[in-house]
Amino acid sequence: MARLAVLIVAAGKGERAGTELPKQYEPLAGQPMLRRTVRAFDGLPVQVVIGPGQEELAARALAGLDLPRPVPGGATRQESVRRGLDALANDPPDFVLIHDAARPLISRKTINDVVAALEAGADGALPMVAAADTLRRRGDDGRWTIVPRENLYRAQTPQGFVYAKIAAAHHAHAAQDVTDDVALAELAGLKVEMVEGEEKNIKVTRKEDFALAQSLIGAGDVRTATGYDVHKFTDGDHIWLCGLKVPHSHGLEGHSDADVGLHAITDALLGCIGEGDIGQHFPPTDERWRGAASWKFLDHAAALVRDKGGVINHVDVTLICERPKVGPHRDAMKARVAEILKIDVSRVSVKATTTEGLGFTGRREGIAAQAIATVKL
Ligand code: CTP
Ligand code: MG
């Protein structure tokens, strides 16, 4: 098996995008663009090249990924690539894929096709897409002419090469300005082949490209699940409801603090990630949980969601009881749930209803709660 390395160049300033941070560090569908790009190569050894002063941004964007320390790039893309190639020289791979951090939508298929072309013997390979629009060129005199689009292609990355050959080409032609690595390879007389690229492998260049990339990424893996819980009234002078201590003519019976609202939300979150139910994580037979504060259960479920890379989009709970009245506590309950889940309060909803005197809730024998959660994985 040939040894492969991936060089991701992320040392640009992103001037055309004009975003707050250099574009490669801007969030794209919840993750820094650079992180998405690096993750597209999961399982392959990746070396990232970053700009001067971007060390902290890069560390944050790449936190938790198993990568060597990013190496500093240069004033031009070409220079950044050359420095990245130099960083690989100690332990040179057979093949190197050179990819723009600004192309986060690169697919496994394109990566594999480029590698396959190298394995078949090409010195270099790049993905290209045929020009589909009619192309027009404006002459110096201001007149437009149509450029026949037959045989016109757009070059993308990753561009793959035999490492030793592209490294030599970069050093031999460092003085010539080129826009990509294939151009350099061709100056050096290397044999470069094209593979079929994909339209969606856009280079995020202008601000509006973020919205386009976002829509191409799509909604992702969105999960919803419900939770339901009931606790019985008993003697007492307060109950715990959605994380708040609410004065009441009765208490609620339970092994923990019997907070039905938090229990229902906890089960809904566990349901979104297929992690069983609250009883499985906190068995009522376990003395550790006697009288436990239920926010701990909810906090645990939220941590499990985060561990799986999930983001809580929304939780909604309906409390079903004749008394106590929920309305006066609603805002405080929402704030408390949001605080436990570490999400914005706008993503939390607390509702209540009576059952018109019908059933066990109508007879004031207990409180029921049902919840629904939406999680994006
Ligand atoms: N790049 C680099 N070093 C440079 C310039 C660019 O590593 N000196 C990287 C960019 O970070 C990007 C890729 O090369 O991932 C393609 O460049 P481009 O899309 O032009 O990005 P920027 O140069 O950052 O953007 P702009 O030209 O708008 O400033
Ligand atoms: Mg540039």
Coordinates of C-alpha atoms and ligand atoms in Angstrom, one line a residue:
M1 CA 0.0 0.0 0.0
A2 CA 1.3 3.4 -1.0
R3 CA 1.7 5.8 1.8
L4 CA -0.5 8.9 1.5
A5 CA -0.5 12.3 3.2
V6 CA -2.9 15.1 3.0
L7 CA -1.9 18.8 3.0
I8 CA -4.7 21.2 3.8
V9 CA -3.7 24.8 3.1
A10 CA -5.5 27.3 5.4
A11 CA -3.1 30.2 5.6
G12 CA -5.1 32.7 3.5
K13 CA -6.7 35.9 4.8
G14 CA -10.1 35.3 3.2
E15 CA -10.3 38.9 2.0
R16 CA -13.0 38.4 -0.6
A17 CA -15.3 36.7 1.9
G18 CA -14.9 39.7 4.3
T19 CA -16.1 37.7 7.3
E20 CA -15.2 38.6 10.8
L21 CA -12.6 35.8 11.1
P22 CA -10.6 34.5 8.1
K23 CA -13.2 32.4 6.3
Q24 CA -11.6 29.1 7.1
Y25 CA -12.3 29.7 10.8
E26 CA -15.9 30.9 10.4
P27 CA -18.6 28.5 11.5
L28 CA -20.3 26.6 8.8
A29 CA -23.4 24.7 9.9
G30 CA -22.1 24.8 13.5
Q31 CA -18.5 23.9 12.9
P32 CA -15.5 26.0 11.8
M33 CA -15.0 25.5 8.0
L34 CA -11.5 24.2 8.5
R35 CA -12.7 21.5 10.9
R36 CA -15.3 20.3 8.4
T37 CA -12.6 20.2 5.7
V38 CA -10.2 18.2 7.9
R39 CA -12.9 15.8 9.0
A40 CA -13.7 15.0 5.3
F41 CA -10.3 13.3 5.3
D42 CA -10.9 11.3 8.5
G43 CA -8.6 8.3 8.8
L44 CA -5.9 9.8 6.6
P45 CA -2.9 11.6 8.0
V46 CA -3.5 15.3 7.6
Q47 CA -1.0 18.2 7.9
V48 CA -2.6 21.7 8.1
V49 CA -0.9 24.9 7.0
I50 CA -2.0 28.1 8.8
G51 CA -1.2 31.8 8.6
P52 CA 0.9 33.8 11.0
G53 CA -1.1 34.6 14.1
Q54 CA -3.7 32.0 13.4
E55 CA -2.3 29.5 15.9
E56 CA -5.1 30.1 18.5
L57 CA -7.9 30.1 15.9
A58 CA -6.6 26.8 14.5
A59 CA -6.2 25.2 17.9
R60 CA -9.8 26.0 18.7
A61 CA -11.1 24.9 15.3
L62 CA -9.2 21.6 15.4
A63 CA -9.6 20.9 19.2
G64 CA -9.7 17.2 19.9
L65 CA -8.6 16.0 16.5
D66 CA -5.6 13.8 16.3
L67 CA -3.3 16.0 14.1
P68 CA 0.3 17.1 14.1
R69 CA 0.9 20.8 15.0
P70 CA -0.1 23.0 12.0
V71 CA 2.9 24.5 10.1
P72 CA 3.1 28.2 9.1
G73 CA 2.3 29.1 5.5
G74 CA 3.5 32.0 3.4
A75 CA 2.3 35.1 1.6
T76 CA 0.9 33.2 -1.3
R77 CA -1.0 29.9 -1.6
Q78 CA 2.0 28.6 -3.6
E79 CA 4.4 29.4 -0.8
S80 CA 2.0 27.9 1.8
V81 CA 1.9 24.6 -0.2
R82 CA 5.7 24.6 -0.5
R83 CA 6.1 25.0 3.2
G84 CA 3.6 22.3 3.9
L85 CA 5.4 19.9 1.5
D86 CA 8.7 20.8 3.3
A87 CA 7.1 19.8 6.6
L88 CA 6.4 16.3 5.2
A89 CA 10.0 15.9 4.1
N90 CA 11.2 14.2 7.3
D91 CA 8.9 11.3 6.7
P92 CA 8.0 11.6 3.1
P93 CA 4.9 9.9 1.8
D94 CA 4.6 8.3 -1.6
F95 CA 1.6 10.4 -2.5
V96 CA 0.3 13.7 -1.3
L97 CA -3.1 15.3 -1.7
I98 CA -3.1 19.1 -1.6
H99 CA -6.4 20.6 -0.7
D100 CA -7.9 24.0 0.0
A101 CA -9.4 24.5 3.5
A102 CA -12.0 26.6 1.6
R103 CA -13.5 23.4 0.0
P104 CA -15.3 21.8 3.0
L105 CA -17.7 19.8 0.8
I106 CA -15.1 17.5 -0.7
S107 CA -16.6 14.0 -1.0
R108 CA -15.0 10.7 -0.2
K109 CA -15.7 9.7 -3.8
T110 CA -13.6 12.5 -5.3
I111 CA -10.7 11.8 -2.8
N112 CA -10.8 8.1 -3.7
D113 CA -10.8 8.9 -7.4
V114 CA -7.8 11.1 -7.2
V115 CA -5.9 8.5 -5.2
A116 CA -6.9 5.8 -7.7
A117 CA -5.5 7.8 -10.6
L118 CA -2.1 8.1 -8.7
E119 CA -2.1 4.4 -7.9
A120 CA -2.7 3.7 -11.6
G121 CA 0.5 5.5 -12.4
A122 CA -0.2 9.2 -12.9
D123 CA 2.3 11.7 -11.6
G124 CA -0.6 13.9 -10.6
A125 CA -4.4 13.9 -10.7
L126 CA -7.1 16.6 -10.2
P127 CA -10.8 16.7 -10.1
M128 CA -12.4 18.9 -12.8
V129 CA -16.0 19.8 -13.7
A130 CA -17.1 20.7 -17.2
A131 CA -18.2 24.3 -17.7
A132 CA -22.0 24.2 -18.0
D133 CA -22.9 27.9 -18.4
T134 CA -22.3 29.8 -21.6
L135 CA -19.1 31.7 -21.2
R136 CA -18.6 35.2 -22.4
R137 CA -15.4 37.2 -22.5
R138 CA -15.2 41.0 -22.5
G139 CA -12.6 42.3 -24.7
D140 CA -10.4 45.4 -24.0
D141 CA -12.8 47.3 -26.3
G142 CA -15.7 46.4 -24.0
R143 CA -17.3 44.0 -26.5
W144 CA -18.5 40.6 -25.5
T145 CA -17.7 37.4 -27.3
I146 CA -18.8 34.0 -26.6
V147 CA -16.1 31.5 -25.6
P148 CA -17.1 28.0 -26.8
R149 CA -17.5 26.0 -23.6
E150 CA -16.6 22.7 -25.3
N151 CA -13.3 21.5 -23.7
L152 CA -13.5 24.1 -20.9
Y153 CA -13.2 22.7 -17.4
R154 CA -12.9 24.2 -13.9
A155 CA -10.1 22.8 -11.8
Q156 CA -10.7 21.9 -8.1
T157 CA -8.8 20.3 -5.3
P158 CA -7.6 17.9 -3.9
Q159 CA -4.8 17.7 -6.4
G160 CA -2.8 14.6 -5.8
F161 CA 0.8 13.9 -6.8
V162 CA 3.7 11.7 -6.3
Y163 CA 5.2 13.5 -3.4
A164 CA 8.9 13.6 -4.5
K165 CA 7.9 14.9 -7.9
I166 CA 5.6 17.8 -6.7
A167 CA 8.1 18.7 -4.0
A168 CA 10.8 19.0 -6.6
A169 CA 8.5 21.0 -8.9
H170 CA 7.6 23.4 -6.2
H171 CA 11.3 24.1 -5.5
A172 CA 12.4 24.3 -9.1
H173 CA 9.6 26.7 -10.0
A174 CA 9.2 28.7 -6.8
A175 CA 9.9 31.9 -8.8
Q176 CA 7.0 31.5 -11.1
D177 CA 3.5 32.5 -10.0
V178 CA 0.9 29.9 -10.6
T179 CA -2.7 29.5 -9.3
D180 CA -2.6 25.8 -8.4
D181 CA -0.3 22.9 -8.0
V182 CA -1.2 21.2 -11.3
A183 CA 0.0 24.3 -13.1
L184 CA 3.4 23.8 -11.4
A185 CA 3.4 20.1 -12.1
E186 CA 2.9 20.8 -15.8
L187 CA 5.7 23.4 -15.8
A188 CA 7.9 20.5 -14.5
G189 CA 6.6 18.2 -17.2
L190 CA 4.7 15.9 -15.0
K191 CA 1.9 13.7 -16.4
V192 CA -1.4 14.9 -14.8
E193 CA -4.7 13.2 -15.3
M194 CA -8.2 14.5 -14.6
V195 CA -10.9 12.8 -12.7
E196 CA -14.6 13.7 -12.7
G197 CA -15.1 16.3 -10.0
E198 CA -18.4 17.3 -8.3
E199 CA -20.3 20.6 -8.6
K200 CA -20.9 20.7 -4.9
N201 CA -17.1 20.8 -4.1
I202 CA -17.3 24.6 -4.2
K203 CA -14.5 26.9 -3.0
V204 CA -16.1 29.1 -0.4
T205 CA -14.9 32.5 -1.6
R206 CA -17.5 35.2 -1.1
K207 CA -19.7 35.8 1.9
E208 CA -22.8 34.4 0.1
D209 CA -21.0 31.1 -0.5
F210 CA -21.5 30.3 3.2
A211 CA -25.2 30.1 2.6
L212 CA -24.7 28.0 -0.4
A213 CA -22.4 25.6 1.4
Q214 CA -24.8 25.5 4.3
S215 CA -27.6 24.5 2.1
L216 CA -25.5 21.8 0.4
I217 CA -24.6 20.4 3.8
G218 CA -28.3 20.2 4.5
A219 CA -30.1 19.6 7.7
G220 CA -27.8 16.7 8.7
D221 CA -29.1 13.9 10.9
V222 CA -32.0 15.4 12.7
R223 CA -33.6 13.3 15.5
T224 CA -36.7 13.8 17.5
A225 CA -38.0 11.8 20.4
T226 CA -40.6 12.0 23.1
G227 CA -40.5 11.4 26.9
Y228 CA -43.3 10.9 29.3
D229 CA -43.4 10.7 33.1
V230 CA -45.9 10.7 36.0
H231 CA -45.5 11.2 39.7
K232 CA -48.1 10.8 42.4
F233 CA -49.0 13.5 45.0
T234 CA -48.2 12.8 48.6
D235 CA -48.0 14.9 51.7
G236 CA -45.8 17.9 51.6
D237 CA -45.6 21.7 51.0
H238 CA -43.7 22.0 47.7
I239 CA -42.8 20.1 44.5
W240 CA -39.9 20.3 42.1
L241 CA -41.1 21.2 38.6
C242 CA -38.8 21.9 35.7
G243 CA -35.9 22.5 38.0
L244 CA -37.8 25.0 40.3
K245 CA -39.0 24.6 43.8
V246 CA -42.7 25.4 43.6
P247 CA -44.8 25.8 46.8
H248 CA -47.8 23.5 46.8
S249 CA -50.4 21.9 49.1
H250 CA -48.8 18.5 48.4
G251 CA -45.5 17.0 47.5
L252 CA -44.7 14.5 44.8
E253 CA -43.7 10.9 45.6
G254 CA -40.5 9.5 44.0
H255 CA -37.1 8.0 44.5
S256 CA -35.5 11.3 43.3
D257 CA -36.9 14.7 43.8
A258 CA -39.8 13.6 41.5
D259 CA -39.4 16.4 39.0
V260 CA -41.7 15.1 36.2
G261 CA -40.9 17.9 33.8
L262 CA -37.1 17.3 33.9
H263 CA -37.7 13.5 33.8
A264 CA -39.8 13.8 30.6
I265 CA -37.2 16.0 28.9
T266 CA -34.3 13.7 30.0
D267 CA -36.1 10.7 28.4
A268 CA -36.8 12.7 25.2
L269 CA -33.0 13.6 24.9
L270 CA -32.0 10.0 25.6
G271 CA -34.5 8.9 23.0
C272 CA -32.9 11.2 20.3
I273 CA -29.5 9.3 20.7
G274 CA -31.0 5.8 21.3
E275 CA -29.5 5.7 24.8
G276 CA -32.4 3.9 26.6
D277 CA -34.3 5.7 29.3
I278 CA -33.7 7.5 32.6
G279 CA -34.4 4.4 34.6
Q280 CA -31.6 2.6 32.9
H281 CA -29.1 5.4 33.6
F282 CA -30.3 6.1 37.2
P283 CA -32.0 3.0 38.5
P284 CA -34.6 3.7 41.2
T285 CA -33.0 0.8 43.1
D286 CA -29.7 2.6 43.3
E287 CA -29.3 4.3 46.7
R288 CA -27.1 6.9 45.1
W289 CA -30.1 8.5 43.5
R290 CA -32.4 8.7 46.5
G291 CA -33.7 12.2 46.8
A292 CA -31.3 13.2 43.9
A293 CA -31.8 16.6 42.2
S294 CA -33.2 15.8 38.8
W295 CA -31.1 18.5 37.1
K296 CA -28.3 16.0 37.4
F297 CA -30.2 13.5 35.2
L298 CA -30.9 16.1 32.6
D299 CA -27.3 17.4 32.7
H300 CA -26.1 13.8 32.1
A301 CA -28.4 13.3 29.1
A302 CA -27.3 16.6 27.6
A303 CA -23.6 15.6 28.1
L304 CA -24.3 12.3 26.3
V305 CA -25.8 14.2 23.4
R306 CA -22.8 16.5 23.2
D307 CA -20.4 13.5 23.4
K308 CA -22.1 12.1 20.2
G309 CA -21.4 15.4 18.5
G310 CA -25.1 16.3 18.9
V311 CA -26.6 19.8 19.2
I312 CA -29.9 20.3 21.0
N313 CA -32.1 22.3 18.7
H314 CA -35.2 22.4 20.8
V315 CA -37.0 20.9 23.8
D316 CA -40.7 21.3 24.6
V317 CA -42.5 20.0 27.6
T318 CA -46.2 20.0 28.5
L319 CA -47.1 19.7 32.2
I320 CA -50.5 18.1 32.8
C321 CA -52.1 19.0 36.1
E322 CA -54.9 21.0 37.6
R323 CA -52.6 22.6 40.2
P324 CA -50.2 24.2 40.8
K325 CA -50.6 26.9 38.2
V326 CA -47.6 26.8 35.9
G327 CA -48.1 30.2 34.2
P328 CA -46.4 32.3 37.0
H329 CA -43.3 30.0 36.9
R330 CA -43.1 29.4 33.2
D331 CA -40.3 31.9 32.4
A332 CA -38.2 30.9 35.3
M333 CA -38.6 27.2 34.4
K334 CA -37.6 27.9 30.8
A335 CA -34.5 29.7 32.0
R336 CA -33.6 26.9 34.4
V337 CA -33.9 24.2 31.7
A338 CA -31.9 26.3 29.3
E339 CA -29.2 26.7 31.9
I340 CA -29.0 23.0 32.6
L341 CA -28.9 22.1 28.9
K342 CA -26.4 24.9 28.2
I343 CA -28.6 26.2 25.3
D344 CA -30.3 29.4 24.6
V345 CA -33.6 30.0 26.3
S346 CA -35.3 30.5 22.9
R347 CA -34.8 26.8 22.3
V348 CA -36.8 25.8 25.3
S349 CA -40.6 25.7 25.6
V350 CA -42.7 25.0 28.8
K351 CA -46.5 24.5 28.4
A352 CA -49.2 23.4 30.7
T353 CA -52.7 22.1 30.5
T354 CA -55.4 20.7 32.8
T355 CA -57.5 17.7 31.8
E356 CA -60.8 19.4 32.7
G357 CA -61.1 17.4 35.9
L358 CA -60.9 14.1 34.0
G359 CA -58.6 11.2 34.8
F360 CA -55.9 10.9 37.5
T361 CA -54.6 14.4 36.8
G362 CA -58.1 15.8 36.9
R363 CA -58.7 14.1 40.2
R364 CA -55.4 15.8 41.4
E365 CA -53.8 12.5 42.2
G366 CA -50.6 13.3 40.4
I367 CA -48.8 15.3 37.7
A368 CA -48.0 14.0 34.2
A369 CA -45.5 15.5 31.8
Q370 CA -44.7 14.9 28.2
A371 CA -41.7 16.2 26.3
I372 CA -40.3 16.2 22.8
A373 CA -36.7 17.0 21.9
T374 CA -35.0 17.7 18.6
V375 CA -31.3 17.0 18.3
K376 CA -29.0 17.5 15.3
L377 CA -26.3 14.9 15.1
Ligands
CTP1 N1 -4.1 29.9 1.2 C1 -2.9 29.7 1.9 N2 -1.9 30.6 1.9 C2 -2.1 31.8 1.3 C3 -3.2 32.1 0.6 C4 -4.2 31.1 0.5 O1 -2.8 28.6 2.5 N3 -1.1 32.7 1.4 C5 -5.2 28.9 1.2 C6 -6.5 29.5 1.7 O2 -6.5 29.5 3.1 C7 -7.5 28.6 1.0 C8 -6.8 28.2 -0.3 O3 -5.4 28.5 -0.2 O4 -7.8 27.5 1.8 C9 -7.4 28.8 -1.5 O5 -7.2 30.2 -1.5 P1 -8.4 31.3 -1.5 O6 -9.7 30.7 -1.7 O7 -8.0 32.4 -2.4 O8 -8.4 31.9 0.0 P2 -7.9 33.2 0.6 O9 -6.6 33.6 -0.1 O10 -7.9 33.1 2.1 O11 -9.0 34.2 0.2 P3 -8.9 35.6 -0.6 O12 -8.1 35.4 -1.8 O13 -10.3 36.1 -0.8 O14 -8.1 36.5 0.4
MG2 MG -6.5 33.9 -2.2

